Structure formats: structure tokens, C-alpha cells
Amino acid sequence: MGMTAEGDFTYNGGRVGVGETQNIRYGISETYLGDPVRIPVTIINGEDPGPTAFLSAASHGDELNGIEVIREVAHEWDLSDLAGTLVCLPVLNVPGFLAQQRYLPIYDRDLNRSFPGREGSTSSKRMAHRIYTNFIEPCDFGLDFHTSTRGRTNMIHVRADMTDEDVYRLASAFGTNVIIDSDGADGTLRGEASRDGIPTITIEMGEAHRFQQHLIDETLDGVKSVLAEYEMLSTSTVRWPGWRTIISNASEKTWIRADVGGIVHMHHTQGELVEEGDTICTITNPFKTDRTVVTAPFSGLLVGNLENPVVFPGNPICHLVALDEQTHRVVKQRQQKTADGL
Ligand SMILES: [Zn+2]
């Protein structure tokens, strides 16, 4: 399995020759009725030699935006000049997707904690193994698309291990404003593939259970930019997002949590800047006789936000990260210009 000397892409059970595109349904497990559980895979093997890259989505079954990103790349883009091979995996967690839920319905396992998987192990690790050995291992790098967890949303950002220079190159090429530097938990596709020498980043975009076209379009620009960086598509160019902040473990950042239960009214949306002391939200009781004001503990950017406006004490409200002074100034100017309609 992998790329042959002639440039064919091979997987267990098939081969995609140079200049060929194949849509396949690949069996990764079986249902209680003994029917195959099959994931959709599109392999586009370009006429010209180049890197092999995977695009994957919905390892959390209710995170839909990435599915549309990949389907558009695979089936709408003109890839007649593609140099290299794209392995498109729009729905990894098919049982979760069918149930419209995050985890595999089998004991609520997290497929994205089951990589690289193992033969003869649990059902989720067997699925992960089939996916990983056939479609991830042959690749030179990969993009894994996610959204926020149900009830929350986030601005588009990349998560990547920026201490790895190959991952750094990939994350930078994607061209988002915000990159969160972290090494990727054990069992995640990003973490395991990156440690295996297949630089992989996750792209977090918006919320679960939705198609958000403006986020899908912006993410497609990121994919184009990556394909330009690795010289897979000569028609596209590497983009610079105007400003960039890399949020490391040392950066000032926090999930602001509710200290009271109640109904939440947000004063800011994700992607906005707030200054220290600004009101982020108010939490009220059903009679509006009791009001708790939640303020920003420091100045920063709201990367993620609550969408479902109800909280128990301890529930996260928003993800706030501090920017360095210069970036803060640039972002503020840009947001002012946008607000003024310039
Ligand atoms: Zn996810």
C-alpha cells in the first residue's frame, strides 16, 4: 500500500493510476446485521508527480463544515493540472454521522482518540487502523477539518505543533489569523500522523450540525494556499492573512466559565477584540431580577463562543486569548475599518 515507483496510489484492494480519479466506498467495519460500514473516499492522482496529501473531516460525526470543503475540492475544482495526489476523506466517522453525533455510537468512543488504531483491538481502533494504514500512511501531509463542539462556535483557526518545522510550514501556508500551538493529544489523527512524520494540522471552523458557507469559502482559500505552497496547483498562490498570532502554551489565554446558572446574553461574537473590563455577557435568572455581568479579565481576542445561551455553573462561555501589543493594534484598526464600512 502507498505510492508505487510508477506513481500509482495503492490501497488494500485497489490502485489509482496516474491521471486517474476514483470514487470508492471503503469498508472499515460491519454493522450488527453484518452489512459493511463504508467510508466515502475520492482519490485524485494528478498527471504530474508531486506530494500526496489527505483531506479529512467528520471524525466527529456531527461536524459538517469540513465535509462540504472536501466535496467541493474533490468534485467542483478543476484539478486537471494537479501535481501529486489528493486523498479526500469527507466522512471518517460514518456511524456518528448517521446518528448525527460526535462520537461513535458504539460505547460512545471518540474515533479521534483511536488513531493510529490497531488490528485485533476495539471496534473504534480497528476502524482507525483501516483508515490510517490505507489512506493516511501513504501521505506526505494532511489537513483534518473540525468544528467547535455542539452548542459552541469558533472563528477559523489552525491547531498545529509549531515546534515541528514541517508542521510549521503547513500551518503557516494555510493562512489563518490565529494558530494555536499544541502538540495534539494521543490518539488524535493530527497528533499521531504528525509524530509519524506526516505533518498534519487541524482546522477548526464554526459550529457543529451546520453548513456555514462563509467559513467554507474561507477554508477553501486556505486549501488553495496550501496546494500552492507545495506546488501542487500552479493556478493558486500562498496567502498572507494580514495579521497572524501564534498562541503558545505560554500565552495568556483562558476559557471563561460561568459561576452561576442561567440564561446568557452575549455582548460580543467570536473573532472580536475585547478590552480588559469589557462586558462579555450577562447571565440572568428567569425573572430577570438577578443579573450577573461577566467581564474580560484581560484584553484579547474571542476565539470561541457559546452558541446555546444557557449555562450551569462551570460551563464555558468563551475562549479568550491575549494578543501581543502590535497585533492587538493591527486587529483593532482592521475591525474599526470594517465597522466603518471602509
Ligand atoms: Zn472535532
Coordinates of C-alpha atoms and ligand atoms in Angstrom, one line a residue:
M1 CA 0.0 0.0 0.0
G2 CA 1.2 3.5 -0.7
M3 CA 2.7 5.2 -3.8
T4 CA 4.4 2.8 -6.3
A5 CA 7.5 3.7 -8.3
E6 CA 5.3 4.4 -11.3
G7 CA 3.3 6.9 -9.3
D8 CA 0.2 4.8 -8.7
F9 CA -1.7 5.1 -5.4
T10 CA -2.4 1.7 -4.0
Y11 CA -4.6 0.7 -1.0
N12 CA -5.7 -2.7 0.2
G13 CA -8.0 -3.8 -2.6
G14 CA -7.2 -1.2 -5.3
R15 CA -5.0 1.0 -7.3
V16 CA -5.4 4.5 -8.7
G17 CA -3.2 5.1 -11.7
V18 CA -1.5 8.4 -12.8
G19 CA -4.1 10.8 -14.2
E20 CA -7.0 8.8 -12.7
T21 CA -9.7 9.8 -10.3
Q22 CA -11.7 7.2 -8.3
N23 CA -14.7 7.4 -6.0
I24 CA -14.7 4.5 -3.7
R25 CA -16.7 3.2 -0.7
Y26 CA -14.2 1.6 1.6
G27 CA -15.3 -1.0 4.2
I28 CA -13.9 -0.2 7.7
S29 CA -16.3 -2.3 9.9
E30 CA -19.6 -4.1 9.9
T31 CA -23.0 -3.4 11.4
Y32 CA -24.9 -5.6 13.8
L33 CA -26.6 -7.0 10.7
G34 CA -23.3 -7.9 9.1
D35 CA -23.5 -5.2 6.5
P36 CA -20.4 -3.3 5.7
V37 CA -19.7 0.1 7.2
R38 CA -18.1 2.0 4.4
I39 CA -16.5 5.4 4.2
P40 CA -16.6 7.5 1.0
V41 CA -13.1 8.1 -0.4
T42 CA -12.1 10.1 -3.5
I43 CA -8.6 9.7 -4.8
I44 CA -7.3 12.1 -7.4
N45 CA -4.0 11.1 -8.8
G46 CA -2.6 14.0 -10.9
E47 CA -1.0 13.8 -14.3
D48 CA 2.2 15.3 -12.9
P49 CA 4.3 14.0 -10.0
G50 CA 4.1 15.7 -6.6
P51 CA 3.3 15.2 -2.9
T52 CA 0.4 13.1 -1.7
A53 CA -1.9 14.9 0.7
F54 CA -5.0 13.8 2.6
L55 CA -8.1 16.0 3.5
S56 CA -10.3 14.5 6.2
A57 CA -13.5 15.6 8.0
A58 CA -16.2 14.4 10.4
S59 CA -14.0 12.2 12.6
H60 CA -16.5 13.8 15.0
G61 CA -19.7 12.8 13.2
D62 CA -21.7 16.0 13.8
E63 CA -19.0 18.4 12.5
L64 CA -20.2 19.1 9.0
N65 CA -18.5 22.2 7.6
G66 CA -15.4 20.2 6.6
I67 CA -17.4 17.7 4.6
E68 CA -18.5 20.4 2.2
V69 CA -15.0 21.8 2.0
I70 CA -13.7 18.4 0.8
R71 CA -16.6 17.7 -1.5
E72 CA -16.0 21.0 -3.2
V73 CA -12.3 20.4 -3.7
A74 CA -12.8 16.8 -4.9
H75 CA -15.8 17.4 -7.2
E76 CA -16.1 21.1 -8.1
W77 CA -12.5 22.2 -8.5
D78 CA -10.6 21.9 -11.8
L79 CA -7.7 19.6 -10.8
S80 CA -6.6 18.8 -14.4
D81 CA -3.2 20.4 -13.6
L82 CA -2.8 18.8 -10.2
A83 CA 0.8 17.8 -9.4
G84 CA 0.6 15.0 -6.9
T85 CA -2.3 13.1 -5.3
L86 CA -5.2 14.2 -3.1
V87 CA -6.8 11.6 -0.8
C88 CA -10.2 13.0 0.1
L89 CA -12.0 11.5 3.1
P90 CA -15.1 13.7 3.7
V91 CA -16.8 11.5 6.4
L92 CA -14.4 9.4 8.6
N93 CA -16.9 8.6 11.4
V94 CA -19.8 7.2 9.3
P95 CA -21.7 5.7 12.3
G96 CA -21.5 9.0 14.1
F97 CA -22.5 10.9 11.0
L98 CA -25.6 8.7 10.5
A99 CA -26.6 9.2 14.2
Q100 CA -25.7 12.9 13.9
Q101 CA -23.5 12.8 16.9
R102 CA -19.9 13.4 17.8
Y103 CA -18.8 10.0 19.0
L104 CA -19.1 6.5 17.5
P105 CA -22.5 5.3 18.8
I106 CA -20.7 2.1 19.9
Y107 CA -19.9 2.8 23.6
D108 CA -19.6 6.5 22.7
R109 CA -16.0 6.0 21.6
D110 CA -14.1 9.0 20.2
L111 CA -12.7 8.0 16.8
N112 CA -10.4 11.0 17.1
R113 CA -8.7 9.4 20.1
S114 CA -8.3 6.0 18.4
F115 CA -5.6 6.7 15.8
P116 CA -3.4 5.1 14.5
G117 CA -5.6 2.2 15.5
R118 CA -4.7 -1.4 15.9
E119 CA -5.8 -4.7 14.3
G120 CA -7.4 -7.1 16.7
S121 CA -8.3 -4.3 19.2
T122 CA -11.6 -2.5 20.0
S123 CA -14.1 -1.6 17.2
S124 CA -13.0 2.0 17.1
K125 CA -9.3 1.1 16.9
R126 CA -10.0 -1.4 14.1
M127 CA -11.8 1.3 12.1
A128 CA -9.0 3.8 12.8
H129 CA -6.4 1.2 11.7
R130 CA -8.2 0.6 8.4
I131 CA -8.4 4.3 7.7
Y132 CA -4.8 5.0 8.8
T133 CA -2.9 2.2 7.0
N134 CA -4.8 2.6 3.7
F135 CA -5.2 6.4 3.4
I136 CA -3.1 8.3 5.9
E137 CA 0.2 6.4 5.9
P138 CA 0.9 6.9 2.2
C139 CA 0.6 10.7 2.5
D140 CA 3.2 13.4 2.9
F141 CA 1.0 15.8 4.8
G142 CA -2.7 16.3 5.8
L143 CA -5.5 18.6 6.7
D144 CA -8.1 17.5 9.2
F145 CA -11.3 19.6 9.4
H146 CA -13.2 20.1 12.6
T147 CA -15.8 22.5 14.2
S148 CA -16.5 23.5 17.7
T149 CA -18.4 21.1 20.0
R150 CA -22.2 21.3 19.8
G151 CA -23.6 24.5 21.4
R152 CA -20.4 26.4 20.9
T153 CA -18.7 28.1 17.9
N154 CA -15.3 29.4 17.0
M155 CA -13.6 31.6 14.4
I156 CA -11.5 29.8 11.9
H157 CA -8.2 28.8 13.4
V158 CA -5.5 26.2 12.9
R159 CA -4.1 23.9 15.6
A160 CA -0.6 22.6 15.0
D161 CA 2.6 21.6 16.7
M162 CA 4.6 24.6 15.8
T163 CA 7.8 23.2 17.3
D164 CA 7.9 20.8 14.3
E165 CA 9.3 22.7 11.3
D166 CA 7.4 20.7 8.7
V167 CA 4.1 21.3 10.6
Y168 CA 5.0 24.9 11.0
R169 CA 5.4 25.3 7.2
L170 CA 2.0 23.6 6.6
A171 CA 0.2 25.7 9.3
S172 CA 1.7 28.9 8.0
A173 CA 0.7 28.1 4.4
F174 CA -3.0 27.6 5.4
G175 CA -3.0 31.3 6.2
T176 CA -5.4 31.9 9.1
N177 CA -5.1 34.8 11.5
V178 CA -4.9 32.5 14.5
I179 CA -2.8 29.4 15.1
I180 CA -2.9 27.6 18.4
D181 CA 0.4 25.8 19.1
S182 CA -0.2 22.5 20.7
D183 CA 1.3 19.0 20.1
G184 CA -2.0 17.1 19.6
A185 CA -3.3 14.6 22.2
D186 CA -2.6 10.9 22.0
G187 CA -4.9 9.1 19.6
T188 CA -5.8 12.2 17.5
L189 CA -5.3 12.0 13.8
R190 CA -3.3 15.2 13.9
G191 CA -1.0 14.2 16.8
E192 CA -0.4 10.6 15.7
A193 CA 0.2 11.4 12.0
S194 CA 2.5 14.4 12.8
R195 CA 4.6 12.3 15.2
D196 CA 4.7 9.6 12.5
G197 CA 6.3 12.1 10.1
I198 CA 3.2 13.1 8.2
P199 CA 2.8 16.8 9.1
T200 CA -0.9 17.3 9.9
I201 CA -2.9 20.3 11.1
T202 CA -6.5 20.6 12.3
I203 CA -8.7 23.4 11.0
E204 CA -11.4 24.5 13.5
M205 CA -14.3 26.3 11.9
G206 CA -17.7 27.4 13.2
E207 CA -20.2 25.1 14.8
A208 CA -21.5 21.5 14.6
H209 CA -24.7 20.5 12.7
R210 CA -24.4 23.3 10.1
F211 CA -23.1 24.3 6.7
Q212 CA -21.7 27.8 7.2
Q213 CA -20.9 28.9 3.6
H214 CA -18.7 32.0 4.5
L215 CA -16.5 29.7 6.6
I216 CA -16.4 27.0 4.0
D217 CA -15.3 29.6 1.4
E218 CA -12.6 31.0 3.6
T219 CA -11.4 27.5 4.4
L220 CA -11.3 26.6 0.6
D221 CA -8.9 29.6 0.2
G222 CA -6.7 28.0 2.9
V223 CA -6.7 24.7 1.0
K224 CA -5.7 26.5 -2.2
S225 CA -2.9 28.3 -0.4
V226 CA -1.5 25.0 0.9
L227 CA -1.6 23.5 -2.5
A228 CA 0.3 26.5 -3.8
E229 CA 2.9 26.2 -1.1
Y230 CA 3.6 22.6 -2.0
E231 CA 3.5 23.4 -5.8
M232 CA 0.5 21.0 -6.4
L233 CA -1.6 23.7 -8.1
S234 CA 0.1 26.3 -10.1
T235 CA -3.0 28.4 -10.5
S236 CA -3.1 29.4 -6.8
T237 CA -0.8 31.5 -4.6
V238 CA 0.2 31.3 -1.0
R239 CA -1.9 33.8 1.0
W240 CA -0.9 36.1 3.9
P241 CA -3.9 36.8 6.2
G242 CA -2.9 40.4 7.0
W243 CA -2.1 39.6 10.6
R244 CA -1.2 36.4 12.5
T245 CA -0.9 35.4 16.0
I246 CA 0.6 32.1 17.2
I247 CA -0.9 31.2 20.6
S248 CA 1.5 29.1 22.6
N249 CA 1.2 27.4 26.0
A250 CA 2.9 30.4 27.5
S251 CA 0.4 32.9 26.0
E252 CA -2.2 34.4 28.2
K253 CA -5.4 32.5 27.4
T254 CA -8.4 31.2 29.2
W255 CA -11.8 29.6 28.9
I256 CA -14.0 31.9 30.8
R257 CA -16.6 29.9 32.7
A258 CA -19.9 30.8 34.2
D259 CA -20.0 31.0 38.0
V260 CA -23.8 30.9 38.1
G261 CA -26.5 29.0 36.3
G262 CA -28.8 31.0 34.0
I263 CA -29.7 32.4 30.6
V264 CA -26.9 34.1 28.7
H265 CA -26.9 37.2 26.6
M266 CA -23.6 37.6 24.7
H267 CA -22.3 41.1 24.0
H268 CA -19.6 40.0 21.6
T269 CA -19.2 37.5 18.8
Q270 CA -16.2 35.2 18.1
G271 CA -13.4 37.0 16.2
E272 CA -14.0 40.3 18.1
L273 CA -11.5 42.0 20.3
V274 CA -12.4 42.9 23.9
E275 CA -10.6 45.2 26.3
E276 CA -9.9 44.3 29.9
G277 CA -13.1 45.1 31.9
D278 CA -15.4 45.0 28.9
T279 CA -18.7 43.2 29.4
I280 CA -18.6 39.8 27.6
C281 CA -22.0 38.6 28.6
T282 CA -24.8 38.9 31.2
I283 CA -26.4 35.9 32.9
T284 CA -29.9 36.4 34.2
N285 CA -32.4 34.3 36.1
P286 CA -35.8 33.5 34.5
F287 CA -37.4 36.7 36.1
K288 CA -34.5 39.0 35.1
T289 CA -34.4 40.1 38.8
D290 CA -30.9 38.8 39.1
R291 CA -28.1 39.8 36.7
T292 CA -24.5 38.6 36.7
V293 CA -22.1 40.6 34.5
V294 CA -19.1 38.7 33.2
T295 CA -16.2 40.9 32.2
A296 CA -12.9 40.3 30.3
P297 CA -10.1 39.5 32.8
F298 CA -7.6 40.8 30.2
S299 CA -7.6 42.4 26.7
G300 CA -7.7 39.8 23.9
L301 CA -9.4 38.1 21.0
L302 CA -12.5 36.0 21.4
V303 CA -11.6 32.8 19.5
G304 CA -14.6 30.7 20.6
N305 CA -18.0 31.5 21.9
L306 CA -21.1 29.9 23.5
E307 CA -24.0 29.5 20.9
N308 CA -26.6 27.7 23.0
P309 CA -27.4 30.5 25.5
V310 CA -27.8 28.5 28.7
V311 CA -25.2 27.6 31.4
F312 CA -24.7 25.6 34.5
P313 CA -22.0 26.9 36.9
G314 CA -18.7 25.8 35.4
N315 CA -19.9 25.7 31.7
P316 CA -17.5 27.5 29.3
I317 CA -18.7 30.8 27.9
C318 CA -15.9 31.9 25.6
H319 CA -12.2 31.3 24.8
L320 CA -10.2 34.5 25.2
V321 CA -6.6 34.8 24.1
A322 CA -4.3 37.8 24.6
L323 CA -2.5 39.2 21.6
D324 CA 0.9 40.9 21.6
E325 CA 0.6 44.7 21.7
Q326 CA 1.4 45.2 18.0
T327 CA -1.0 42.5 16.8
H328 CA -3.7 43.9 19.1
R329 CA -3.3 47.3 17.5
V330 CA -3.4 46.0 13.9
V331 CA -6.5 43.9 14.6
K332 CA -8.2 46.9 16.3
Q333 CA -7.5 49.1 13.3
R334 CA -8.9 46.5 10.9
Q335 CA -12.0 45.9 12.9
Q336 CA -12.6 49.6 13.2
K337 CA -12.3 49.9 9.4
T338 CA -14.8 47.0 8.9
A339 CA -17.2 48.6 11.4
D340 CA -16.9 51.9 9.5
G341 CA -17.6 50.1 6.2
L342 CA -14.2 51.1 4.7
Ligands
ZN1 ZN -13.9 17.8 16.2

